[in-house]
PDB file of C-alpha atoms in Angstrom:
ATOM      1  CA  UNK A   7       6.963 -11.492 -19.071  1.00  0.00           C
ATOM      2  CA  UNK A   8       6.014 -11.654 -15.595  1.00  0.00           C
ATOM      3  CA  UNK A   9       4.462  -8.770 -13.971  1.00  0.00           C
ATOM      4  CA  UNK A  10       5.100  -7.336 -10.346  1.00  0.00           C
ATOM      5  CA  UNK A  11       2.248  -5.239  -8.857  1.00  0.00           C
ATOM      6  CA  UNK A  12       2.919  -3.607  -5.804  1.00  0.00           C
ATOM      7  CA  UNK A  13      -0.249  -1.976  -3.509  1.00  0.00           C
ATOM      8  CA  UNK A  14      -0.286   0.577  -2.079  1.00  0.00           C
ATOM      9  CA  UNK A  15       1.961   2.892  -4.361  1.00  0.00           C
ATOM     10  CA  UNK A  16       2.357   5.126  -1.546  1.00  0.00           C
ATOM     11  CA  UNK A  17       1.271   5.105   2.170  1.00  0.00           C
ATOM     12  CA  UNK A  18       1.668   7.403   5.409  1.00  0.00           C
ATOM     13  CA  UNK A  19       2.656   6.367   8.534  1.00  0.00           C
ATOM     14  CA  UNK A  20       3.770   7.263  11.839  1.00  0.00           C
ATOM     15  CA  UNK A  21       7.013   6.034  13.697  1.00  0.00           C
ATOM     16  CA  UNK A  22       6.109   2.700  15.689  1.00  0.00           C
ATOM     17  CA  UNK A  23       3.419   2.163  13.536  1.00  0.00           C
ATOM     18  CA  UNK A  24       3.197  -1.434  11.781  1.00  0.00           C
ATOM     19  CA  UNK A  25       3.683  -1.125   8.089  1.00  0.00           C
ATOM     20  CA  UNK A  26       2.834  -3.782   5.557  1.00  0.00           C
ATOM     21  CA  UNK A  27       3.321  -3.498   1.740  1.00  0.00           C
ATOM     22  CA  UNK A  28       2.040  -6.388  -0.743  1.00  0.00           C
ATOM     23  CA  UNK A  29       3.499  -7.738  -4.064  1.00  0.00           C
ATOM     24  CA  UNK A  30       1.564  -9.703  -6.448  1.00  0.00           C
ATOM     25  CA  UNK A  31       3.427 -11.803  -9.258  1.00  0.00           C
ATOM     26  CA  UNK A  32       1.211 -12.560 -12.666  1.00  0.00           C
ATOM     27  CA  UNK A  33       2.204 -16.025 -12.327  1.00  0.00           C
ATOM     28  CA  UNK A  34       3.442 -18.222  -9.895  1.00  0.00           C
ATOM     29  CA  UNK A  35       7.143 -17.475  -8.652  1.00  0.00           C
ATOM     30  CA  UNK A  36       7.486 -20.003  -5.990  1.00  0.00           C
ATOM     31  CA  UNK A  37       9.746 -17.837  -3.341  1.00  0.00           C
ATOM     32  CA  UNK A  38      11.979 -16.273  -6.149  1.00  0.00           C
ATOM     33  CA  UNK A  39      11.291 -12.945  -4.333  1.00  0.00           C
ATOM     34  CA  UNK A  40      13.200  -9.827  -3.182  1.00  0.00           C
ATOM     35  CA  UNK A  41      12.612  -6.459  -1.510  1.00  0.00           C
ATOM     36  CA  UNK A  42      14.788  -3.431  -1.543  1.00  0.00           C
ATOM     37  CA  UNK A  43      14.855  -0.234  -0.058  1.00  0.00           C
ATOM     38  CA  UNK A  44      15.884   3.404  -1.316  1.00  0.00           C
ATOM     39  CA  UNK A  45      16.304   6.253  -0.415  1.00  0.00           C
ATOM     40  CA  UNK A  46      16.322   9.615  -2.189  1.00  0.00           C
ATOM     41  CA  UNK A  47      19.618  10.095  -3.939  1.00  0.00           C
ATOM     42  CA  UNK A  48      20.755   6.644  -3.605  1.00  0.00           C
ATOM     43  CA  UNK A  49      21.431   3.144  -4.643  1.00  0.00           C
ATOM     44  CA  UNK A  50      18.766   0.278  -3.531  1.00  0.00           C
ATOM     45  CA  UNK A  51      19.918  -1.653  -1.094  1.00  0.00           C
ATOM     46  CA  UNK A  52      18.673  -5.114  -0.352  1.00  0.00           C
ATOM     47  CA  UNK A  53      16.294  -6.252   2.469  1.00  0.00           C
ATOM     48  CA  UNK A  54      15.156  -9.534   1.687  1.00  0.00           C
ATOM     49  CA  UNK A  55      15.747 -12.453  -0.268  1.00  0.00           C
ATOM     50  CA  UNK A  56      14.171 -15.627  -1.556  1.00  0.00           C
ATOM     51  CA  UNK A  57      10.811 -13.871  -0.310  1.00  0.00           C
ATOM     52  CA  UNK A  58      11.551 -14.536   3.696  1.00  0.00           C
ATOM     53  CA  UNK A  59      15.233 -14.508   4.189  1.00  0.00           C
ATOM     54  CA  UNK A  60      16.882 -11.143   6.348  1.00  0.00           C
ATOM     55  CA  UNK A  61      19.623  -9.870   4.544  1.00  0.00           C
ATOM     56  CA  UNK A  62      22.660  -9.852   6.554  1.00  0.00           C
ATOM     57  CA  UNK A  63      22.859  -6.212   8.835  1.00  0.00           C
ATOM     58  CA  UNK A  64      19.319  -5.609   8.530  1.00  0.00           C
ATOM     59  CA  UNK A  65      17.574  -5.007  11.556  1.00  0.00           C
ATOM     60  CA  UNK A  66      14.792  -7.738  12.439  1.00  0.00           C
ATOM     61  CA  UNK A  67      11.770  -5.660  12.307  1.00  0.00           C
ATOM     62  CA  UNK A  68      11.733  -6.167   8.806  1.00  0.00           C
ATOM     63  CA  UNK A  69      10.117  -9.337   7.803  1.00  0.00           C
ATOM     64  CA  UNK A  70       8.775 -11.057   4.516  1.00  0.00           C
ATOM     65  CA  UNK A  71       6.481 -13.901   3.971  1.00  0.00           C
ATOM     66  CA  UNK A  72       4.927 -15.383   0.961  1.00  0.00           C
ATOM     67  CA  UNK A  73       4.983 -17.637  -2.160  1.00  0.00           C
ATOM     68  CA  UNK A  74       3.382 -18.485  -5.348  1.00  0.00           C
ATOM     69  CA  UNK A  75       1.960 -15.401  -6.236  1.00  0.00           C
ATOM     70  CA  UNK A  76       1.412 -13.163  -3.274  1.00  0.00           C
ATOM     71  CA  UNK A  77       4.060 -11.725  -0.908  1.00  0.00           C
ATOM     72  CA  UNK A  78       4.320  -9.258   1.843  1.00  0.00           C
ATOM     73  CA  UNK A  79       6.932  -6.549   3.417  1.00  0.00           C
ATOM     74  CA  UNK A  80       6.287  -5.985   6.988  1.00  0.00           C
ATOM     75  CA  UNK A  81       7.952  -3.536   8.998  1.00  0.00           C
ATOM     76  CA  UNK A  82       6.962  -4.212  12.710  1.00  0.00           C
ATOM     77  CA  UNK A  83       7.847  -0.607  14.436  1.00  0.00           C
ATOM     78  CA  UNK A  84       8.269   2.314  11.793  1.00  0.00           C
ATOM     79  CA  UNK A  85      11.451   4.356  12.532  1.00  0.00           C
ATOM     80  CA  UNK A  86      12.335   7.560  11.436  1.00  0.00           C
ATOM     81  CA  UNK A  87      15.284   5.739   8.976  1.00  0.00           C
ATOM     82  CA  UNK A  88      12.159   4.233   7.113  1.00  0.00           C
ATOM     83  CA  UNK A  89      11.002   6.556   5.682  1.00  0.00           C
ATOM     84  CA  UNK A  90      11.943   5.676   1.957  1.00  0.00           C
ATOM     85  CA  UNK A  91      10.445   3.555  -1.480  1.00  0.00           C
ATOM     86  CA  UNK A  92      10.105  -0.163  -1.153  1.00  0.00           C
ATOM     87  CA  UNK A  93       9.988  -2.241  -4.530  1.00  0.00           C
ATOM     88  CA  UNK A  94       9.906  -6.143  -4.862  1.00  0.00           C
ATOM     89  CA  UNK A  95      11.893  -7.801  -7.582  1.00  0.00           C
ATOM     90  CA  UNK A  96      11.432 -11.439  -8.886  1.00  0.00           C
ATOM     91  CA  UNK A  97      14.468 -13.368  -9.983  1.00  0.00           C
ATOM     92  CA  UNK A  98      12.115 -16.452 -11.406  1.00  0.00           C
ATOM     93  CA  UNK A  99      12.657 -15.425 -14.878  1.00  0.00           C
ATOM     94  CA  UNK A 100      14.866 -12.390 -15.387  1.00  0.00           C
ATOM     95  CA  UNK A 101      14.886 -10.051 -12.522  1.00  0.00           C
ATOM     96  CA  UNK A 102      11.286  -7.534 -13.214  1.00  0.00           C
ATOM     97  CA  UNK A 103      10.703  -4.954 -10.454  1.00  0.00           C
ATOM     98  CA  UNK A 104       7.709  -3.899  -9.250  1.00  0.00           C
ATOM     99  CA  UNK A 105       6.285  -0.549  -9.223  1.00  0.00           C
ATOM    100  CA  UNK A 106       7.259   0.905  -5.916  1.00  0.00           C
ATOM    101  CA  UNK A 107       5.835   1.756  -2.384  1.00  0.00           C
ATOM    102  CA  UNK A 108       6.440   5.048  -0.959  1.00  0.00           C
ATOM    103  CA  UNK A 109       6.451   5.351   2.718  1.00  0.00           C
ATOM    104  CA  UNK A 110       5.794   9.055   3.983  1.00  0.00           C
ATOM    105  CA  UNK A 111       5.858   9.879   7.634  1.00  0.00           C
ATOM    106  CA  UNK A 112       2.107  10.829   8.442  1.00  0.00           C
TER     107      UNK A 112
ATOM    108  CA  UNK B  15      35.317  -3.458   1.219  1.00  0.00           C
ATOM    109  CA  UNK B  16      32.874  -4.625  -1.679  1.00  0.00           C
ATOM    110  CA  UNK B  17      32.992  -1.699  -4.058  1.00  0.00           C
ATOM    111  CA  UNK B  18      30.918  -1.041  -7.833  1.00  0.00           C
ATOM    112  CA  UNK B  19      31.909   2.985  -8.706  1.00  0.00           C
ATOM    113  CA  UNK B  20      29.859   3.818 -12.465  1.00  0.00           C
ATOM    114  CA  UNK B  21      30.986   6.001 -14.932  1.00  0.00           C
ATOM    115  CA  UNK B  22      30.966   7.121 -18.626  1.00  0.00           C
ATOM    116  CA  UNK B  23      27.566   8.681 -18.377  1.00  0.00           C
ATOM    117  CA  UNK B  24      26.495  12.340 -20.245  1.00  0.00           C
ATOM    118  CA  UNK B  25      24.200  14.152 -21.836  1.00  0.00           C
ATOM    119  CA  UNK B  26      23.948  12.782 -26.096  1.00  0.00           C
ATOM    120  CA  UNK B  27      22.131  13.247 -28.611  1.00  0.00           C
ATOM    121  CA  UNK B  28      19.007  11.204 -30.156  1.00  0.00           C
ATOM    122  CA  UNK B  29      20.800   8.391 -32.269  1.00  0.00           C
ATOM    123  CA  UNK B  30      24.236   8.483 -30.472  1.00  0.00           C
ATOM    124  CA  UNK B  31      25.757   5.929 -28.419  1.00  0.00           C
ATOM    125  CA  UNK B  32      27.828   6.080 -24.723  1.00  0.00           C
ATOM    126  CA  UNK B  33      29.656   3.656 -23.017  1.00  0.00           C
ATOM    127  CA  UNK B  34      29.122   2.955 -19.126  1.00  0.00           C
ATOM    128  CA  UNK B  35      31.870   1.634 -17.000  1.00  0.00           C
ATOM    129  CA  UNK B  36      31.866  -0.494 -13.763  1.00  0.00           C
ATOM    130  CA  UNK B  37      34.721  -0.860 -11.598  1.00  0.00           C
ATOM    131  CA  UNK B  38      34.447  -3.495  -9.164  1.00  0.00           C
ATOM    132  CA  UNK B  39      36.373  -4.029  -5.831  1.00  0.00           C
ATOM    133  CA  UNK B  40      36.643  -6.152  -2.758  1.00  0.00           C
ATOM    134  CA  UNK B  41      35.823  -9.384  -4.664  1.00  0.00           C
ATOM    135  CA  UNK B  42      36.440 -11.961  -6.959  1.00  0.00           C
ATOM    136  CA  UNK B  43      34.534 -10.323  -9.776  1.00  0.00           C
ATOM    137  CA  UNK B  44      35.002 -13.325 -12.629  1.00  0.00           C
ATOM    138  CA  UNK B  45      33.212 -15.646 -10.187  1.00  0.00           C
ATOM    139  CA  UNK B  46      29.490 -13.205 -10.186  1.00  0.00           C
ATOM    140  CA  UNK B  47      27.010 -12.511 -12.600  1.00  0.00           C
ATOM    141  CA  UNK B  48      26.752  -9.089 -12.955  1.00  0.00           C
ATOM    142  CA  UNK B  49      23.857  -6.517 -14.091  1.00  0.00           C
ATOM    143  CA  UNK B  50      22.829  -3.124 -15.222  1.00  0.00           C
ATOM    144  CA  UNK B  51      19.413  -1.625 -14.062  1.00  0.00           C
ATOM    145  CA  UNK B  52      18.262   2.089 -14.900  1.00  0.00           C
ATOM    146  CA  UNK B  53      15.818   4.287 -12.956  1.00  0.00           C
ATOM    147  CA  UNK B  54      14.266   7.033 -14.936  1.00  0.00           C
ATOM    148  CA  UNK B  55      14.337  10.059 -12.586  1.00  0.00           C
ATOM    149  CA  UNK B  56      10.949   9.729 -10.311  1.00  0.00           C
ATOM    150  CA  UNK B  57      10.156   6.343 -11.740  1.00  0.00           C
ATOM    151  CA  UNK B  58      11.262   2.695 -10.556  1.00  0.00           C
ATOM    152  CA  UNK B  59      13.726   0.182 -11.579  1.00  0.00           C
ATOM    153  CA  UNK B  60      14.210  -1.296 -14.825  1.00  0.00           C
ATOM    154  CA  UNK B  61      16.552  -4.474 -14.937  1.00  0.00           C
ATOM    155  CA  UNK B  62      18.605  -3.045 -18.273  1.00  0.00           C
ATOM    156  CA  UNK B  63      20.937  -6.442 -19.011  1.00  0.00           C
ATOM    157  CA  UNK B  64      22.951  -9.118 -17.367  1.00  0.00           C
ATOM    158  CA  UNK B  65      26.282 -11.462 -18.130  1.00  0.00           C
ATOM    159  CA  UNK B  66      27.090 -14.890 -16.544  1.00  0.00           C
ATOM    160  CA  UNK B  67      30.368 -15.591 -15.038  1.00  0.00           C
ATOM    161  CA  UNK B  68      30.631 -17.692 -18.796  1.00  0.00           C
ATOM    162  CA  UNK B  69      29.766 -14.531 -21.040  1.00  0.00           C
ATOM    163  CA  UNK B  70      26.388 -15.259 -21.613  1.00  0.00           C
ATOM    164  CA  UNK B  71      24.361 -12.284 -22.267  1.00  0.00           C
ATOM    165  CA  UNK B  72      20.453 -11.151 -21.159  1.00  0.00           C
ATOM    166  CA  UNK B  73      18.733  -8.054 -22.125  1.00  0.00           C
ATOM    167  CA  UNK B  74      14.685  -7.187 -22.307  1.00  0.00           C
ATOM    168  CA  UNK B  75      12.874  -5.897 -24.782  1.00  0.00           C
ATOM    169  CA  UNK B  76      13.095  -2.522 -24.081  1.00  0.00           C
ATOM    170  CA  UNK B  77      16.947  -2.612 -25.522  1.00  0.00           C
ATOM    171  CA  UNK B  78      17.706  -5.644 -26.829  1.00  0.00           C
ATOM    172  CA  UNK B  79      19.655  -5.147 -30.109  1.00  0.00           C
ATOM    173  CA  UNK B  80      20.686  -1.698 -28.716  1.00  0.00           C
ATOM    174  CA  UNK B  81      22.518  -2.191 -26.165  1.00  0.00           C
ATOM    175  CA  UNK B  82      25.468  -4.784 -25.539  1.00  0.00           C
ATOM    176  CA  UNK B  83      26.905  -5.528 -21.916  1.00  0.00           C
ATOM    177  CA  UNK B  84      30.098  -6.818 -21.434  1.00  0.00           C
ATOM    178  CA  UNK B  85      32.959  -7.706 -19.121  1.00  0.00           C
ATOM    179  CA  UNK B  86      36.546  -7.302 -18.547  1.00  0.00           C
ATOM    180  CA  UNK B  87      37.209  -9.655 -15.900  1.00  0.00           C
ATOM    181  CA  UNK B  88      41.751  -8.991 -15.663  1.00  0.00           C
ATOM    182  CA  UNK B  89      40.183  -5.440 -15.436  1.00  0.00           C
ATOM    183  CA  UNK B  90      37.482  -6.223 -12.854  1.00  0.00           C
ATOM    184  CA  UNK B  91      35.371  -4.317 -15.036  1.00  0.00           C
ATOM    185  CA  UNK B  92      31.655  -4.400 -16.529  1.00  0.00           C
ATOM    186  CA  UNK B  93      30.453  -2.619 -19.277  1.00  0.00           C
ATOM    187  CA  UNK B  94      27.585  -1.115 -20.931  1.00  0.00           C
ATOM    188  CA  UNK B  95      27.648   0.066 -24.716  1.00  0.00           C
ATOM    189  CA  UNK B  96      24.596   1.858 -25.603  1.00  0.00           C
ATOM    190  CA  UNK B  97      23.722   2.528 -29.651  1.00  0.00           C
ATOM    191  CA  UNK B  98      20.604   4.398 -31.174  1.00  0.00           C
ATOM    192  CA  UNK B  99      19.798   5.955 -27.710  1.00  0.00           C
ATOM    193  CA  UNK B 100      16.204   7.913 -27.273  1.00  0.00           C
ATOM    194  CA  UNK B 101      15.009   9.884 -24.682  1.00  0.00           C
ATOM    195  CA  UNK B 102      13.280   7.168 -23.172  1.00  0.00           C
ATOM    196  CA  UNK B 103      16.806   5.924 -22.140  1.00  0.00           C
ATOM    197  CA  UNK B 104      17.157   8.492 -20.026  1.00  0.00           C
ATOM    198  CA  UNK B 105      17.839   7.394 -16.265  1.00  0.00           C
ATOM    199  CA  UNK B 106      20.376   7.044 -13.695  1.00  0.00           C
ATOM    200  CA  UNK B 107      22.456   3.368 -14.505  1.00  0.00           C
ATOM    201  CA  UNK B 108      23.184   1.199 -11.897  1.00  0.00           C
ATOM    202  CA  UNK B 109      25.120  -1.438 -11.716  1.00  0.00           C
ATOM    203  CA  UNK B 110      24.869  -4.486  -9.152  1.00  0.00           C
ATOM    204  CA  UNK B 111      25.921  -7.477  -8.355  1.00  0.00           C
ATOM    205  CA  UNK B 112      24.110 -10.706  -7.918  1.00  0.00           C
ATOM    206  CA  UNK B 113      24.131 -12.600  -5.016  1.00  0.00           C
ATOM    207  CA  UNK B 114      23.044 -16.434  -4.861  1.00  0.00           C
ATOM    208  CA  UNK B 115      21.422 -18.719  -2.462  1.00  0.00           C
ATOM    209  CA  UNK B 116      21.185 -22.276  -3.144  1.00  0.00           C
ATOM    210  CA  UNK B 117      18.490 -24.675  -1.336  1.00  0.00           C
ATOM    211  CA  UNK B 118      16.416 -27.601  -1.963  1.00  0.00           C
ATOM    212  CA  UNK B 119      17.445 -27.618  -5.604  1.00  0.00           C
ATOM    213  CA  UNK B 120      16.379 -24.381  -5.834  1.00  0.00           C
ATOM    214  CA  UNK B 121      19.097 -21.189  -6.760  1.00  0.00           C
ATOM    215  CA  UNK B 122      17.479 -18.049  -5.698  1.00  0.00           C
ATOM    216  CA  UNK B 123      19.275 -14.588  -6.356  1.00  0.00           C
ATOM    217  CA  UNK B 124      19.040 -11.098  -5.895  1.00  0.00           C
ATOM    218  CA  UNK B 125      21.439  -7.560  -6.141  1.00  0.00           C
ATOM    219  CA  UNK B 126      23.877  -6.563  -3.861  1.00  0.00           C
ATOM    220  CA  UNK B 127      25.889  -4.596  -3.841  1.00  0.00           C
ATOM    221  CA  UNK B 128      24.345  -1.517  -6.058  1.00  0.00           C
ATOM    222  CA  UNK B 129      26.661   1.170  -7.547  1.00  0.00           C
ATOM    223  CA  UNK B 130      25.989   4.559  -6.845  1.00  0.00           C
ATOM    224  CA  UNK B 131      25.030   5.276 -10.475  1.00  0.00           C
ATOM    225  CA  UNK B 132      25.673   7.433 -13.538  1.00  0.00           C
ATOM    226  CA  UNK B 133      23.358   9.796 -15.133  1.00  0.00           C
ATOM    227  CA  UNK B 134      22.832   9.427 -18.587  1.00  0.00           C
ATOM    228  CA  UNK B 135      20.777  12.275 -20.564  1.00  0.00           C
ATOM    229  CA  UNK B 136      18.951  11.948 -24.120  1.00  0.00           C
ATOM    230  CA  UNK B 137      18.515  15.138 -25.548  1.00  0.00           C
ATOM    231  CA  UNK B 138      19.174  17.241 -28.244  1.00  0.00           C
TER     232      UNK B 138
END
């Protein structure tokens, strides 16, 4: 099975800030890479797909880069709305999540 | 509008076995894979099982042989039976839909939409 480590597990931040969380695949997953984000309560939603690609409605200061085995979320200007748990998911074989990233406001 | 509504979850006993529904709306449901993923309550996601637009089935580990998902597609309907549950299967169900992108020879996919889930509760 492949395994999806996400650092940090939690963070705090302030709004405008620049936020990046990283996602590291045991083996190589070419871009077969996803990010989601939830909020308390609810369903994930998607962010990004195929490790780079902005999922329709999402505003742009989300961004994700990365292949192979390494992959980052960046989130260019913090806003309040943010404030939720990140997790990558890779869709190489099966679709394994990683562990989660918090985001607190600081 | 594209619409997944759960239910069928409950509270059951060690050993018993529940049956999670999935009613799907605002599109053409026999043409998508489809997907169940559980989130034990403060913990992350755990992909539970998935079914091709052919029948074919996937499961982990974790509940393979345990649990069966299947599909109703005149219904629009997925399904989720659950047999010799433990407490460990304890979590909010989700289901989703996947989405694919093909390019360069490559198919990539991912959820969306997600349901807005159903508890189910292990206990005796």
């Amino acid at each position: 099975d492949i395994q999806m480590t996400q650092s940090p597990s939690s963070l705090s931040a302030s709004v405008g800030d620049r936020v990046t969380i990283t996602c590291r695949a045991s083996q190589s997953i070419s871009s077969y890479l996803n990010w989601y984000q939830q909020k308390p309560g609810k369903a994930p939603k998607l962010l990004i797909y195929a490790a780079s690609s902005l999922q329709s409605g999402v505003p742009s200061r989300f961004s994700g880069s990365g292949s192979g085995t390494d992959f980052t979320l960046t989130i260019s200007s913090l806003q309040p709305e943010d404030f939720a748990t990140y997790y990558c998911q890779q869709s190489y074989t099966a679709f394994g999540f990683g562990g989660g990233t918090k985001v607190e406001i600081k | 509008e594209v619409q997944l509504v759960e239910s069928g979850g409950g509270l059951v006993q060690p050993g018993g076995s529940l049956r999670l529904s999935c009613a799907a709306s605002g599109f053409t449901f026999s043409s998508y894979d489809m997907h169940w993923v559980r989130q034990a309550t403060g913990k992350g996601l755990e992909w539970v099982s998935a079914i091709g637009t052919a029948g074919d089935t996937y499961y982990p580990g974790s509940v393979k042989g345990r649990f069966t998902i299947s599909r109703e597609n005149a219904k629009n309907s997925l399904y989720l039976q659950m047999n010799s549950l433990r407490a460990g299967d304890t979590a909010v169900y989700y289901c989703a839909r996947e989405g694919t992108y093909c390019s360069g020879g490559s198919c990539y996919g991912w959820f969306d939409p997600w349901g807005q889930g159903t508890l189910v509760t292990v206990s005796s």
